CSV table of C-alpha atoms in Angstrom, one decimal:
chain,number,residue,atom,x,y,z
A,234,MET,CA,251.0,-28.2,47.3
A,235,THR,CA,248.0,-28.7,45.1
A,236,ALA,CA,244.7,-28.1,46.8
A,237,GLU,CA,241.3,-28.8,45.6
A,238,ARG,CA,238.7,-26.8,47.5
A,239,ILE,CA,235.4,-28.8,47.6
A,240,ASN,CA,232.1,-27.0,48.2
A,241,PRO,CA,229.2,-29.3,47.4
A,242,PRO,CA,226.0,-27.5,46.2
A,243,GLU,CA,224.0,-29.6,48.7
A,244,LEU,CA,225.7,-27.7,51.6
A,245,SER,CA,225.2,-24.0,52.5
A,246,PRO,CA,227.5,-21.7,50.5
A,247,PRO,CA,230.7,-21.2,52.4
A,248,ALA,CA,231.7,-17.8,53.5
A,249,GLY,CA,235.4,-17.5,54.5
A,250,PHE,CA,236.1,-21.2,54.5
A,251,SER,CA,236.0,-24.3,52.4
A,252,HIS,CA,233.8,-27.3,53.3
A,253,ALA,CA,236.6,-29.7,52.3
A,254,VAL,CA,240.2,-29.4,51.0
A,255,VAL,CA,241.9,-32.2,49.2
A,256,ALA,CA,245.6,-31.5,49.5
A,257,THR,CA,248.4,-33.3,47.7
A,258,GLY,CA,252.0,-32.7,48.7
A,259,SER,CA,255.0,-34.3,50.4
A,260,ARG,CA,255.4,-32.3,53.7
A,261,LEU,CA,252.9,-31.8,56.5
A,262,VAL,CA,253.4,-28.8,58.7
A,263,PHE,CA,251.5,-28.9,62.0
A,264,LEU,CA,251.0,-25.4,63.4
A,265,ALA,CA,250.8,-24.9,67.1
A,266,GLY,CA,248.1,-22.7,68.6
A,267,GLN,CA,249.0,-19.0,68.2
A,268,THR,CA,247.5,-16.2,70.3
A,269,ALA,CA,248.3,-12.5,70.1
A,270,LEU,CA,251.7,-12.9,71.8
A,271,ASP,CA,254.4,-10.5,70.9
A,272,ALA,CA,258.1,-11.4,70.8
A,273,ASP,CA,258.3,-10.8,74.5
A,274,GLY,CA,255.5,-13.3,75.3
A,275,LYS,CA,253.0,-10.6,76.1
A,276,VAL,CA,249.4,-10.6,74.7
A,277,VAL,CA,248.9,-7.5,72.6
A,278,GLY,CA,245.7,-5.9,71.3
A,279,GLU,CA,242.7,-4.9,73.3
A,280,SER,CA,240.0,-5.8,70.8
A,281,LEU,CA,239.2,-9.2,69.3
A,282,PRO,CA,240.1,-8.0,65.8
A,283,GLU,CA,243.4,-6.7,67.0
A,284,GLN,CA,244.2,-10.0,68.7
A,285,PHE,CA,242.9,-12.0,65.7
A,286,GLU,CA,245.2,-10.1,63.4
A,287,LYS,CA,248.3,-10.7,65.6
A,288,ALA,CA,247.4,-14.4,66.2
A,289,LEU,CA,247.0,-14.9,62.4
A,290,ASP,CA,250.3,-13.1,61.8
A,291,ASN,CA,252.0,-15.4,64.3
A,292,LEU,CA,250.5,-18.5,62.6
A,293,LEU,CA,251.6,-17.3,59.1
A,294,THR,CA,255.1,-16.4,60.5
A,295,ALA,CA,255.5,-20.0,61.8
A,296,LEU,CA,254.2,-21.3,58.5
A,297,ALA,CA,256.6,-19.2,56.5
A,298,ALA,CA,259.5,-20.3,58.7
A,299,ALA,CA,258.6,-23.9,57.7
A,300,GLY,CA,258.6,-22.9,54.0
A,301,GLY,CA,254.9,-22.5,53.5
A,302,THR,CA,252.5,-19.9,52.3
A,303,PRO,CA,248.9,-19.1,53.2
A,304,ALA,CA,247.7,-21.1,50.2
A,305,ASP,CA,249.3,-24.2,51.7
A,306,LEU,CA,246.9,-24.1,54.7
A,307,ALA,CA,244.6,-27.1,54.6
A,308,ARG,CA,243.0,-26.7,58.0
A,309,VAL,CA,242.6,-24.0,60.6
A,310,THR,CA,240.7,-24.0,63.9
A,311,VAL,CA,239.9,-20.8,65.6
A,312,TYR,CA,239.3,-20.9,69.4
A,313,ALA,CA,237.4,-17.9,70.7
A,314,THR,CA,236.5,-17.1,74.3
A,315,ASP,CA,233.3,-15.2,73.2
A,316,ILE,CA,231.6,-16.5,70.1
A,317,ALA,CA,229.0,-13.7,70.2
A,318,ALA,CA,231.8,-11.2,69.9
A,319,TYR,CA,233.4,-13.3,67.1
A,320,ARG,CA,230.1,-13.2,65.1
A,321,THR,CA,229.8,-9.4,65.7
A,322,HIS,CA,233.3,-8.8,64.3
A,323,ALA,CA,233.1,-11.5,61.6
A,324,PRO,CA,233.1,-9.0,58.7
A,325,GLU,CA,236.2,-7.3,60.0
A,326,LEU,CA,237.9,-10.7,60.8
A,327,GLY,CA,237.2,-11.8,57.3
A,328,ARG,CA,238.8,-8.6,55.9
A,329,ILE,CA,241.9,-9.2,58.1
A,330,TRP,CA,242.0,-12.9,56.9
A,331,ARG,CA,241.8,-11.9,53.2
A,332,GLU,CA,244.4,-9.1,53.6
A,333,SER,CA,246.9,-11.5,55.3
A,334,ALA,CA,246.1,-14.9,53.9
A,335,GLY,CA,244.1,-14.3,50.7
A,336,ARG,CA,241.0,-16.1,49.4
A,337,ASP,CA,242.3,-19.6,49.2
A,338,TYR,CA,240.4,-20.6,52.3
A,339,PRO,CA,241.3,-23.8,54.2
A,340,ALA,CA,238.7,-26.0,55.9
A,341,MET,CA,237.9,-24.1,59.1
A,342,ALA,CA,236.1,-24.4,62.4
A,343,VAL,CA,235.4,-21.8,65.1
A,344,VAL,CA,235.0,-23.2,68.6
A,345,GLU,CA,234.1,-21.3,71.7
A,346,VAL,CA,236.2,-22.1,74.7
A,347,VAL,CA,236.0,-21.1,78.4
A,348,ARG,CA,239.5,-19.6,78.4
A,349,LEU,CA,242.9,-19.8,76.7
A,350,TRP,CA,246.4,-20.4,78.2
A,351,ASP,CA,247.0,-16.7,78.6
A,352,ASP,CA,244.1,-15.1,80.6
A,353,GLN,CA,244.2,-12.0,78.4
A,354,ALA,CA,243.9,-13.9,75.1
A,355,ALA,CA,240.6,-13.8,73.4
A,356,VAL,CA,241.4,-15.9,70.3
A,357,GLU,CA,243.8,-18.7,69.3
A,358,LEU,CA,244.4,-20.2,65.8
A,359,ASP,CA,246.1,-23.5,65.0
A,360,GLY,CA,246.1,-25.7,61.9
A,361,PHE,CA,248.1,-27.7,59.4
A,362,ALA,CA,249.5,-27.1,56.0
A,363,VAL,CA,250.6,-29.4,53.1
A,364,LEU,CA,253.7,-28.3,51.3
A,365,PRO,CA,255.0,-29.5,47.9
């Protein structure tokens, strides 16, 4: 994929995301929502950062199985059950993202939700990628 990250100077400087991504490639990969489920289908991690790290790992595992890399991500949505906690942990979540996915940020949104499918889940990530 070739990706052009667009961050117009008229908008606030992005931190941990890109305002727009123009992706050119031949394969779209739609990634289902991933929470902090382990291979046995149990939510792991007590804290939001622990769950975020596992959910991101699950998302990147699905992407890799489809032949993609983190740089191929064009869009990611984060669903959090507690946006205040997400803001509090934002520096740590950013570090986790950079260590796992690098600094080629996709277009992103964070949305607060009442609950997720699994009662114990605090965060879910979904998205799509464009592969060459």
